[in-house]
Coordinates of C-alpha atoms in Angstrom, one line a residue:
M501 CA -0.1 0.1 -0.2
D502 CA 1.3 3.4 -1.1
Y503 CA 1.6 6.6 1.0
Q504 CA -1.6 7.8 -0.9
E505 CA -3.8 4.7 -0.6
K506 CA -2.7 4.7 3.5
A507 CA -3.8 8.5 3.1
L508 CA -6.8 7.9 1.3
L509 CA -7.8 5.0 4.0
D510 CA -7.2 7.3 6.5
F511 CA -9.5 10.0 5.5
L512 CA -12.3 7.4 4.5
L513 CA -12.2 6.0 7.9
S514 CA -12.4 9.7 9.7
S515 CA -15.0 10.9 7.6
G516 CA -16.9 8.1 8.5
R517 CA -17.5 6.7 4.5
L518 CA -15.6 3.2 5.2
D519 CA -16.6 0.7 8.5
P520 CA -13.4 0.2 10.5
G521 CA -14.0 -3.5 10.9
K522 CA -13.9 -4.0 7.1
V523 CA -10.2 -2.5 7.0
D524 CA -8.3 -5.3 7.8
T525 CA -10.3 -7.9 5.3
L526 CA -9.8 -5.2 2.5
K527 CA -6.4 -5.2 3.6
V528 CA -5.6 -8.9 2.9
E529 CA -7.7 -9.2 0.0
A530 CA -5.8 -6.8 -1.6
M531 CA -2.6 -8.4 -1.0
T532 CA -3.9 -11.7 -2.0
S533 CA -5.5 -10.5 -5.2
G534 CA -3.2 -8.1 -6.3
K535 CA -5.6 -5.4 -6.5
S536 CA -5.1 -2.0 -5.1
L537 CA -7.5 -1.1 -2.3
T538 CA -9.2 1.9 -4.4
D539 CA -10.3 -1.1 -7.0
L540 CA -11.5 -3.2 -4.4
L541 CA -13.2 0.0 -2.8
L542 CA -15.2 0.2 -5.9
S543 CA -15.5 -3.0 -7.2
K544 CA -17.6 -3.5 -3.8
R545 CA -19.4 -0.7 -4.0
I546 CA -18.3 0.5 -0.9
I547 CA -17.5 4.3 -2.0
T548 CA -18.9 5.4 -5.2
E549 CA -16.7 7.0 -8.1
E550 CA -17.3 10.3 -6.8
D551 CA -16.9 9.9 -3.0
L552 CA -13.3 8.4 -4.2
A553 CA -12.4 11.3 -6.4
Q554 CA -13.4 13.9 -3.4
S555 CA -11.7 12.1 -0.8
R556 CA -8.2 12.0 -3.3
A557 CA -8.7 15.9 -3.3
K558 CA -9.1 16.0 0.1
V559 CA -5.6 14.1 0.6
L560 CA -4.1 15.7 -2.2
N561 CA -5.0 19.2 -1.1
I562 CA -6.3 20.3 -4.6
P563 CA -9.8 21.8 -5.1
Y564 CA -12.8 19.2 -6.4
F565 CA -14.9 20.4 -9.3
S566 CA -18.2 18.9 -9.4
E567 CA -20.1 20.4 -12.3
P568 CA -21.1 18.2 -14.9
K569 CA -21.8 21.4 -17.2
I570 CA -19.7 24.5 -17.8
T571 CA -19.6 27.3 -20.2
V572 CA -16.0 28.0 -21.9
S573 CA -15.0 30.5 -24.0
P574 CA -13.8 29.9 -27.4
E575 CA -10.4 31.3 -26.7
L576 CA -9.9 28.8 -24.2
L577 CA -10.7 25.9 -26.2
A578 CA -8.6 27.3 -28.8
L579 CA -5.8 26.9 -26.6
V580 CA -6.6 23.4 -25.3
S581 CA -8.2 21.3 -28.2
V582 CA -10.4 18.5 -28.2
D583 CA -7.5 16.2 -28.8
L584 CA -5.2 17.5 -26.0
A585 CA -8.5 17.3 -23.7
R586 CA -9.0 13.4 -24.5
N587 CA -5.4 12.8 -25.0
Y588 CA -4.4 14.1 -21.6
Q589 CA -7.6 13.9 -19.9
V590 CA -8.3 17.8 -19.3
V591 CA -10.8 20.2 -19.6
P592 CA -9.7 24.3 -19.2
L593 CA -11.8 26.1 -16.9
E594 CA -10.5 29.6 -16.8
L595 CA -7.6 32.2 -17.9
D596 CA -6.4 34.7 -15.6
K597 CA -4.2 36.8 -17.9
G598 CA -3.1 39.1 -15.6
A599 CA -1.8 36.4 -13.1
G600 CA -0.8 34.3 -15.7
V601 CA -2.5 31.3 -14.5
L602 CA -4.7 28.6 -16.9
S603 CA -7.0 26.5 -14.8
L604 CA -7.1 22.9 -15.7
I605 CA -10.0 20.1 -14.7
M606 CA -8.0 16.8 -14.1
E607 CA -8.8 13.7 -13.4
K608 CA -5.0 12.9 -12.3
P609 CA -3.8 16.1 -11.2
E610 CA -1.1 14.6 -9.4
D611 CA 0.5 13.6 -12.5
L612 CA 3.2 16.5 -12.8
S613 CA 4.4 15.4 -16.5
I614 CA 1.0 16.7 -17.5
V615 CA 1.5 20.1 -15.6
D616 CA 4.8 20.3 -16.9
F617 CA 3.5 19.7 -20.5
F618 CA 0.5 22.5 -20.4
Q619 CA 2.8 24.7 -19.0
K620 CA 5.7 24.6 -21.3
R621 CA 3.1 24.5 -24.1
T622 CA 0.7 27.4 -23.0
G623 CA 3.4 29.5 -21.3
Y624 CA 0.8 29.7 -18.1
K625 CA 1.1 28.6 -14.6
I626 CA -1.1 25.8 -14.1
K627 CA -4.0 25.8 -11.2
S628 CA -5.4 21.7 -11.1
Y629 CA -8.6 21.0 -10.4
L630 CA -9.9 17.4 -9.6
T631 CA -12.5 15.6 -10.9
S632 CA -13.7 11.7 -11.4
K633 CA -13.0 10.0 -14.4
S634 CA -17.2 10.0 -15.4
N635 CA -17.4 13.6 -14.4
L636 CA -14.6 14.9 -17.0
D637 CA -15.7 12.8 -19.8
S638 CA -19.4 14.3 -19.1
L639 CA -17.2 17.5 -19.3
I640 CA -15.1 16.6 -22.6
S641 CA -18.6 15.4 -24.4
N642 CA -20.6 18.5 -23.5
I643 CA -18.0 21.3 -24.0
Y644 CA -16.6 19.5 -27.4
S645 CA -19.2 17.9 -29.0
Q646 CA -21.0 19.8 -31.2
S647 CA -21.2 22.9 -28.8
L648 CA -21.2 26.4 -29.9
S649 CA -17.8 27.5 -28.1
G650 CA -16.0 24.5 -30.0
E651 CA -17.3 25.6 -33.4
I652 CA -16.5 29.5 -32.3
S653 CA -12.9 28.2 -31.3
G654 CA -12.4 26.8 -34.3
V655 CA -13.1 29.7 -36.2
L656 CA -11.0 31.9 -34.2
K657 CA -8.2 29.8 -34.3
R658 CA -8.2 29.8 -38.3
G659 CA -8.5 33.4 -38.4
K660 CA -5.1 33.8 -36.0
E661 CA -3.2 31.2 -38.3
A662 CA -4.7 33.4 -41.7
S663 CA -3.7 36.9 -39.9
D664 CA -1.1 38.0 -37.4
D665 CA -3.7 40.4 -36.2
T666 CA -4.6 39.5 -32.8
G667 CA -7.5 41.9 -32.1
V668 CA -10.4 43.3 -33.6
R669 CA -10.3 46.8 -34.9
L670 CA -12.5 49.6 -33.3
V671 CA -15.5 50.2 -34.8
T672 CA -15.7 53.6 -36.8
S673 CA -17.3 55.3 -40.2
D674 CA -14.5 54.4 -42.0
T675 CA -14.1 51.0 -40.9
I676 CA -17.8 49.5 -41.6
S677 CA -17.2 48.0 -45.1
Q678 CA -14.2 46.0 -43.2
I679 CA -16.4 44.5 -40.8
I680 CA -19.1 43.4 -43.1
K681 CA -16.6 41.6 -44.4
E682 CA -14.5 40.5 -41.5
P683 CA -14.1 36.4 -41.8
K684 CA -14.3 36.1 -38.3
I685 CA -16.8 38.3 -37.4
V686 CA -19.1 36.9 -40.5
E687 CA -18.5 33.1 -39.6
I688 CA -19.0 33.8 -35.8
V689 CA -22.5 35.6 -36.2
R690 CA -23.2 32.5 -38.9
K691 CA -22.4 29.9 -36.2
V692 CA -24.6 31.6 -33.4
L693 CA -27.7 31.7 -35.6
E694 CA -27.3 28.3 -37.2
H695 CA -26.9 26.7 -33.4
A696 CA -30.1 28.5 -32.4
I697 CA -32.0 27.3 -34.9
R698 CA -30.6 23.6 -34.6
L699 CA -31.4 24.0 -30.5
R700 CA -35.1 25.6 -31.5
A701 CA -33.8 28.7 -29.5
S702 CA -36.7 31.3 -29.7
D703 CA -34.1 34.4 -28.8
I704 CA -30.7 34.9 -29.0
H705 CA -29.3 37.4 -26.1
I706 CA -25.9 39.1 -26.9
E707 CA -25.2 40.7 -23.8
P708 CA -22.0 42.5 -22.9
E709 CA -20.1 42.4 -19.4
E710 CA -17.3 44.0 -18.0
N711 CA -14.9 41.9 -19.8
I712 CA -16.8 39.7 -21.5
T713 CA -19.2 39.3 -24.1
R714 CA -22.4 36.4 -23.4
V715 CA -24.4 34.4 -25.9
R716 CA -27.3 32.7 -24.4
Y717 CA -30.5 31.3 -26.0
R718 CA -34.1 31.1 -24.6
I719 CA -35.3 27.3 -25.0
D720 CA -38.4 26.0 -23.8
G721 CA -38.8 29.3 -22.4
I722 CA -35.6 29.0 -20.6
L723 CA -32.3 30.9 -20.6
E724 CA -29.4 29.0 -21.3
E725 CA -25.4 30.4 -21.9
K726 CA -24.0 28.9 -24.7
L727 CA -21.3 31.0 -25.5
T728 CA -18.6 33.5 -23.9
L729 CA -16.5 35.8 -26.2
D730 CA -13.6 38.0 -25.1
K731 CA -15.1 41.7 -25.0
D732 CA -12.8 42.9 -27.8
Y733 CA -15.2 41.0 -30.2
H734 CA -18.4 42.9 -28.7
A735 CA -18.6 45.8 -31.0
A736 CA -17.7 44.2 -34.4
L737 CA -20.3 41.5 -33.7
V738 CA -23.3 44.2 -32.6
S739 CA -22.2 45.8 -35.9
R740 CA -22.2 42.9 -38.3
I741 CA -25.5 42.3 -36.8
K742 CA -26.8 45.8 -37.0
I743 CA -25.6 46.2 -40.7
L744 CA -27.7 42.6 -41.4
A745 CA -30.4 44.1 -39.8
G746 CA -30.5 47.7 -41.8
M747 CA -29.8 49.5 -38.3
K748 CA -27.9 52.7 -37.7
I749 CA -24.3 51.5 -36.5
D750 CA -23.3 54.7 -35.6
E751 CA -26.3 55.2 -33.0
R752 CA -25.6 53.7 -29.8
R753 CA -26.9 55.7 -27.5
I754 CA -30.8 54.8 -28.3
P755 CA -32.6 51.6 -29.0
Q756 CA -32.9 50.3 -32.3
D757 CA -35.4 47.7 -33.9
G758 CA -34.6 45.9 -36.9
R759 CA -35.0 42.7 -38.9
F760 CA -33.6 40.7 -41.7
N761 CA -33.9 36.9 -42.8
F762 CA -31.7 34.4 -42.3
T763 CA -31.5 30.5 -44.2
S764 CA -29.3 27.4 -43.1
E765 CA -29.5 23.6 -43.6
F766 CA -31.5 24.1 -40.5
G767 CA -34.3 25.6 -41.8
E768 CA -34.8 29.6 -42.6
V769 CA -36.2 31.8 -40.0
D770 CA -37.3 35.7 -39.9
L771 CA -35.4 37.7 -37.3
R772 CA -36.5 40.4 -35.0
I773 CA -33.6 42.6 -33.7
S774 CA -33.5 44.9 -30.8
S775 CA -30.9 47.0 -29.2
L776 CA -30.4 48.4 -25.7
P777 CA -27.6 50.9 -24.5
T778 CA -26.2 49.2 -21.5
V779 CA -23.5 50.7 -18.9
N780 CA -21.1 48.0 -20.8
G781 CA -22.0 48.6 -24.2
E782 CA -24.9 47.5 -26.9
K783 CA -27.2 44.4 -25.9
I784 CA -28.4 42.8 -28.6
V785 CA -31.7 40.5 -28.3
M786 CA -32.8 38.4 -31.6
R787 CA -36.4 37.1 -31.9
L788 CA -36.2 33.8 -34.4
L789 CA -39.8 33.4 -36.3
K790 CA -39.8 30.7 -38.1
K791 CA -41.0 31.0 -41.5
S792 CA -41.7 27.4 -42.8
G793 CA -43.1 26.5 -39.3
R794 CA -46.8 24.6 -39.5
V795 CA -49.4 25.8 -37.3
P796 CA -50.3 23.4 -34.6
T797 CA -53.8 21.7 -34.1
L798 CA -55.5 23.2 -30.6
S799 CA -55.1 19.3 -29.8
E800 CA -51.0 19.7 -30.4
L801 CA -50.9 22.5 -28.1
G802 CA -52.6 20.7 -25.5
I803 CA -56.5 21.9 -25.2
R804 CA -58.5 18.8 -24.5
A805 CA -61.8 17.6 -23.2
K806 CA -64.3 20.2 -22.3
A807 CA -62.1 23.0 -23.2
L808 CA -61.8 21.8 -26.6
A809 CA -65.4 21.4 -27.1
T810 CA -65.9 24.9 -26.1
L811 CA -63.5 26.5 -28.2
E812 CA -64.8 24.6 -31.1
E813 CA -68.5 25.9 -30.2
A814 CA -67.3 29.3 -30.1
I815 CA -65.7 29.9 -33.1
R816 CA -68.8 28.6 -35.0
I817 CA -70.6 31.8 -33.7
P818 CA -70.1 34.2 -36.8
H819 CA -69.7 37.0 -34.1
G820 CA -68.6 38.2 -30.8
I821 CA -64.8 38.3 -29.5
I822 CA -62.7 35.3 -28.3
L823 CA -59.4 36.1 -26.3
S824 CA -56.4 34.7 -25.3
T825 CA -54.6 36.1 -22.2
G826 CA -51.4 35.4 -20.6
P827 CA -47.7 36.6 -20.2
T828 CA -45.5 37.3 -22.8
G829 CA -44.4 34.3 -24.1
S830 CA -47.2 32.0 -23.3
G831 CA -48.0 31.2 -26.8
K832 CA -51.0 33.6 -27.0
T833 CA -50.8 34.2 -30.5
T834 CA -50.0 30.7 -31.5
T835 CA -53.2 29.5 -29.9
L836 CA -55.4 32.5 -32.2
Y837 CA -53.6 30.8 -35.4
S838 CA -54.7 27.2 -34.8
L839 CA -58.1 28.8 -34.5
L840 CA -58.1 30.9 -37.4
T841 CA -56.7 27.7 -39.3
M842 CA -59.8 25.9 -38.4
I843 CA -62.3 28.1 -39.6
N844 CA -60.1 29.6 -42.8
T845 CA -61.7 28.7 -46.1
P846 CA -62.3 30.3 -49.5
R847 CA -65.8 31.3 -48.3
V848 CA -64.6 34.0 -45.6
N849 CA -62.5 37.1 -45.6
I850 CA -59.7 37.0 -42.7
V851 CA -57.7 40.2 -41.9
T852 CA -55.1 40.0 -39.4
L853 CA -53.0 43.1 -37.7
E854 CA -49.8 41.8 -36.0
D855 CA -46.7 43.1 -34.7
P856 CA -44.7 40.8 -35.7
V857 CA -46.0 38.5 -38.2
E858 CA -45.1 35.1 -36.6
Y859 CA -46.5 32.7 -39.4
Q860 CA -47.2 33.3 -42.9
M861 CA -50.7 31.8 -43.6
S862 CA -52.5 31.1 -47.1
G863 CA -55.4 32.6 -47.9
V864 CA -55.0 35.2 -44.9
N865 CA -54.3 39.1 -45.4
Q866 CA -51.8 39.7 -42.7
V867 CA -50.7 43.4 -41.7
Q868 CA -47.7 44.3 -39.8
V869 CA -48.3 47.2 -37.6
N870 CA -45.9 50.2 -38.0
P871 CA -46.5 52.9 -35.3
Q872 CA -43.8 55.2 -37.3
A873 CA -46.1 55.5 -40.2
G874 CA -49.4 55.5 -38.0
L875 CA -50.2 52.0 -38.7
T876 CA -51.1 50.8 -34.8
F877 CA -53.8 48.4 -33.4
A878 CA -56.5 51.1 -33.3
S879 CA -56.3 52.7 -36.5
G880 CA -55.3 49.3 -38.5
L881 CA -58.8 48.0 -37.1
R882 CA -60.4 51.2 -38.1
S883 CA -59.4 50.4 -42.0
F884 CA -60.4 46.8 -41.5
L885 CA -63.9 47.6 -41.5
R886 CA -63.6 49.2 -44.9
Q887 CA -62.1 45.8 -46.1
D888 CA -65.4 43.6 -46.0
P889 CA -64.0 40.9 -43.3
N890 CA -65.8 38.3 -42.0
I891 CA -62.7 37.8 -39.4
I892 CA -60.5 40.1 -37.7
M893 CA -57.2 38.9 -35.9
V894 CA -55.9 42.4 -33.3
G895 CA -52.5 41.3 -32.0
E896 CA -53.1 42.8 -28.8
I897 CA -55.8 45.0 -26.9
R898 CA -53.5 47.6 -25.2
D899 CA -55.9 50.7 -24.9
E900 CA -59.3 51.9 -24.6
E901 CA -59.8 52.7 -28.2
T902 CA -58.7 49.1 -29.6
A903 CA -61.0 47.8 -26.9
Q904 CA -63.8 49.8 -28.2
L905 CA -62.9 49.5 -31.7
A906 CA -62.8 45.7 -31.3
I907 CA -66.2 45.4 -29.4
Q908 CA -68.0 47.4 -32.0
A909 CA -66.4 45.1 -34.8
S910 CA -68.2 42.2 -32.9
L911 CA -71.7 43.7 -32.3
T912 CA -71.7 44.8 -36.3
G913 CA -71.3 41.4 -37.2
H914 CA -67.8 40.4 -37.3
L915 CA -65.5 37.4 -35.4
V916 CA -62.9 39.0 -33.8
F917 CA -60.0 37.6 -32.1
S918 CA -57.2 39.3 -29.8
T919 CA -54.7 38.8 -27.0
V920 CA -54.6 40.9 -23.3
H921 CA -52.0 40.7 -20.7
T922 CA -54.0 39.4 -17.9
S923 CA -52.8 36.5 -15.4
S924 CA -56.5 34.3 -16.1
A925 CA -58.9 34.1 -18.1
A926 CA -61.6 35.5 -15.6
G927 CA -59.1 38.6 -15.3
A928 CA -59.8 40.0 -18.5
L929 CA -63.3 40.9 -18.3
P930 CA -62.5 43.3 -15.5
R931 CA -59.4 44.5 -17.3
L932 CA -61.7 45.8 -20.7
L933 CA -63.8 47.1 -18.0
D934 CA -60.7 48.9 -16.7
M935 CA -60.1 50.0 -20.1
G936 CA -63.3 52.1 -20.6
A937 CA -65.4 49.7 -21.8
E938 CA -68.9 49.7 -21.5
P939 CA -70.4 46.9 -19.3
F940 CA -73.8 46.3 -21.6
L941 CA -71.6 46.4 -24.5
L942 CA -68.9 43.8 -23.1
A943 CA -71.8 41.5 -22.2
S944 CA -73.1 41.4 -25.5
S945 CA -69.9 40.4 -27.1
M946 CA -67.7 38.3 -25.2
T947 CA -67.9 35.0 -26.6
A948 CA -65.2 32.9 -24.7
V949 CA -61.6 33.8 -23.0
I950 CA -58.8 31.4 -23.3
G951 CA -56.0 31.6 -20.2
Q952 CA -52.8 30.1 -21.0
R953 CA -49.1 29.0 -20.0
V954 CA -46.4 26.8 -21.5
L955 CA -45.0 24.0 -20.0
R956 CA -41.6 22.0 -20.9
T957 CA -42.3 18.4 -21.7
I958 CA -40.8 15.3 -19.7
C959 CA -38.0 14.0 -22.5
E960 CA -39.3 10.8 -23.7
N961 CA -35.7 9.1 -24.2
C962 CA -35.0 9.6 -20.2
K963 CA -38.6 9.5 -18.8
Q964 CA -38.7 7.3 -15.5
P965 CA -41.6 7.1 -12.8
Y966 CA -41.3 8.2 -9.0
V967 CA -43.3 7.8 -5.8
P968 CA -44.3 11.0 -4.9
E969 CA -44.2 12.5 -1.3
A970 CA -47.1 12.1 0.9
A971 CA -47.3 15.9 0.7
V972 CA -47.5 16.4 -2.6
V973 CA -50.1 13.7 -3.0
Q974 CA -52.0 16.0 -0.6
D975 CA -51.4 19.2 -2.5
I976 CA -52.6 17.2 -5.9
Q977 CA -55.5 15.8 -4.2
N978 CA -56.8 19.2 -3.0
I979 CA -56.4 21.2 -6.5
L980 CA -57.9 18.1 -8.4
G981 CA -60.9 17.2 -6.1
K982 CA -63.1 15.6 -7.7
L983 CA -61.2 15.2 -11.1
L984 CA -58.8 13.1 -9.8
D985 CA -61.5 10.2 -9.1
G986 CA -61.9 11.0 -13.0
W987 CA -58.5 10.6 -14.1
I988 CA -58.3 7.4 -11.8
K989 CA -61.2 6.0 -13.9
S990 CA -59.8 6.3 -17.4
N991 CA -56.2 5.2 -16.3
Q992 CA -57.0 2.0 -14.1
Q993 CA -53.5 0.5 -15.0
K994 CA -51.8 3.3 -14.3
A995 CA -53.4 3.2 -11.0
E996 CA -52.9 0.3 -10.4
I997 CA -49.3 0.1 -10.9
A998 CA -49.4 3.5 -8.3
K999 CA -51.4 1.3 -5.7
K1000 CA -48.7 -1.2 -5.4
N1001 CA -46.1 1.3 -4.5
G1002 CA -48.7 2.5 -1.5
V1003 CA -50.0 6.2 -3.3
P1004 CA -53.1 6.8 -5.6
F1005 CA -50.8 7.8 -8.7
M1006 CA -47.1 7.8 -9.9
L1007 CA -45.4 10.8 -11.1
Y1008 CA -42.5 11.3 -13.7
K1009 CA -39.2 13.0 -14.5
G1010 CA -36.5 13.2 -16.9
A1011 CA -33.3 11.6 -15.4
G1012 CA -31.1 13.7 -18.1
C1013 CA -29.6 12.6 -21.6
D1014 CA -27.5 13.6 -24.8
K1015 CA -31.3 14.2 -26.6
C1016 CA -32.3 16.7 -23.9
G1017 CA -29.0 18.0 -23.4
D1018 CA -29.2 16.9 -19.7
T1019 CA -32.1 19.0 -18.9
G1020 CA -34.9 16.1 -18.4
Y1021 CA -36.7 18.0 -20.8
L1022 CA -37.7 18.5 -24.4
G1023 CA -40.4 20.1 -25.9
R1024 CA -43.4 22.3 -24.9
I1025 CA -46.9 22.4 -24.2
G1026 CA -49.8 24.5 -23.1
I1027 CA -51.6 24.4 -19.9
F1028 CA -55.2 26.0 -20.6
E1029 CA -58.5 27.5 -18.9
V1030 CA -61.4 28.5 -21.7
L1031 CA -64.2 30.5 -19.7
R1032 CA -67.7 30.2 -21.8
V1033 CA -69.2 33.5 -21.6
S1034 CA -72.5 32.3 -20.0
E1035 CA -75.7 34.6 -19.5
K1036 CA -74.9 33.9 -15.7
I1037 CA -71.2 35.4 -16.4
A1038 CA -72.7 38.2 -18.5
R1039 CA -75.3 39.5 -15.9
H1040 CA -72.0 39.5 -13.6
I1041 CA -69.9 41.6 -16.2
L1042 CA -73.2 43.7 -15.8
E1043 CA -72.7 44.5 -12.2
R1044 CA -68.5 44.8 -13.0
A1045 CA -67.8 41.9 -10.6
D1046 CA -64.1 41.2 -9.8
A1047 CA -61.7 38.0 -11.7
T1048 CA -62.3 35.9 -8.2
T1049 CA -66.0 36.1 -8.9
I1050 CA -66.1 35.4 -12.6
E1051 CA -63.7 32.5 -11.8
K1052 CA -65.8 30.8 -9.0
I1053 CA -68.9 30.9 -11.3
A1054 CA -67.1 29.5 -14.4
M1055 CA -65.7 26.5 -12.2
E1056 CA -69.5 25.9 -10.8
D1057 CA -70.2 25.5 -14.8
G1058 CA -67.4 23.3 -15.0
M1059 CA -64.7 25.4 -16.1
I1060 CA -60.9 23.4 -15.6
I1061 CA -58.4 26.3 -14.0
M1062 CA -54.7 26.2 -15.6
K1063 CA -53.5 24.8 -12.5
Q1064 CA -55.7 21.8 -12.6
D1065 CA -55.1 21.4 -16.3
G1066 CA -51.2 21.0 -15.3
Y1067 CA -51.6 18.9 -12.7
L1068 CA -53.7 16.3 -14.9
K1069 CA -50.6 16.9 -17.8
V1070 CA -48.3 15.8 -14.6
L1071 CA -50.2 12.8 -13.7
D1072 CA -50.3 11.6 -17.4
G1073 CA -46.4 12.0 -17.5
I1074 CA -46.3 14.6 -19.9
S1075 CA -44.5 17.2 -17.6
T1076 CA -43.3 17.9 -14.0
L1077 CA -44.9 19.0 -10.5
E1078 CA -42.0 21.4 -10.6
E1079 CA -43.1 23.1 -14.2
V1080 CA -46.5 23.6 -13.4
I1081 CA -45.8 25.2 -10.3
R1082 CA -43.0 27.8 -11.8
V1083 CA -45.5 28.7 -14.4
A1084 CA -48.9 29.0 -13.0
Q1085 CA -48.5 29.3 -9.4
V1086 CA -50.8 32.6 -8.7

């Protein structure tokens, strides 16, 4: 037994991870079998690989690194290539140029030959971090395998080999034409956009900080950091995007908007660009709108059972207002598109006023608002009434004028679709009254209101069941009430399996895999509440009843609220309880 194994044994004993009564037996077995003590500990599952690595870190007095995913700058990846990472089992963590120190995550930091190699190759002192073999493999896979940082590091490396210029020139009016053609910058922008399309991102954030620029993608509603760049590249990167979007490159003091189209092997998108001056430079946000995206059906969105029947009945009425409510990014416009698709025939004239036009629909007259030219939701709606429409969609009711025009249009025989920013379906009615809508007109014009949120769905590739805790079971029983009895009757096989585990139902979660990027989630689905404006609710509108009262009456009429719909989708194994609480907790 060498000194390291002895020190490791002492640490395991002192930390309580090893039973003292087993030590002598293990020593004898190690001597007779010729195996090392660490191999025996692992093979007998006395300790895990993670325990062993942490113990080694303590013994060697080296910091331990446990994170399975990190974001590494392309400059660092160019410094430590994928071949070096795999051959020497190292991953670069950070570089402190001022102190001249390169931090590396290693499986065997005690191997001084590896440390010496990287010191000579990079010219920096090496600070070592220890991690387990499996965690290091995961890090190498996540960082280098098809990662944005890995692709950008290759671009920067090729750019450095092709030119002695180590930095990016200062952006001035004289250098605009050069920036447009700068190979490195053109390639970085292209890679960032391609990667976003490939990962199904809805938004790209390019954010300047004091020393770096961060690139984050919004995937399935959650922002994820995908790239960090040296701050020297920020001005040129922003300038390139602003040029593509037709924005003023020399104006950095005020926010600007622009747009452009991008096509790659992964698809074609329209990009809506927004710039914002911050203390560290201009921040860019790009919204990706798929041009070839098919409008999903109501069932595909997650609307089912009575909610689906209520909406199908509402759109058969040739007049009235159907509203979709929820916060930004909750899929309101997509739901309205699905409804329009169901009634889009050559026999009706459909006009839409949107900001922006997210889907291009055949047979529909779609108009983009342009406030600078005087085309607002209110002015556009007024013009639409002279276009002999049957069905009108207004992107959003924001003010009193738009609300009154929408109501007048519905009362004169038009079917009107629109959105309102409220937290629930019932809350839309008091909101319109607050905007100045007359109660008697609102009660006559409203047909249905949809409340919605968007959940991430569990990755089917790594989905697994688990037994919920008693408090969780109680919470679901309280929220669902009689709906739970109906679910159990409709899912007797699932209920029988749960009963064997001592619970009325099982829940599900994603363990994390390559398909879902170790998140456990892949894709999204909506949770909904559909409020039908019955005669009883119309009478309460006349009395200016609050949202709580209206919601209570709707539930008595059979409306399932969003949280209940979410919990039913949790029981079906579509999403997780944590997701429902995250998006639907009031």
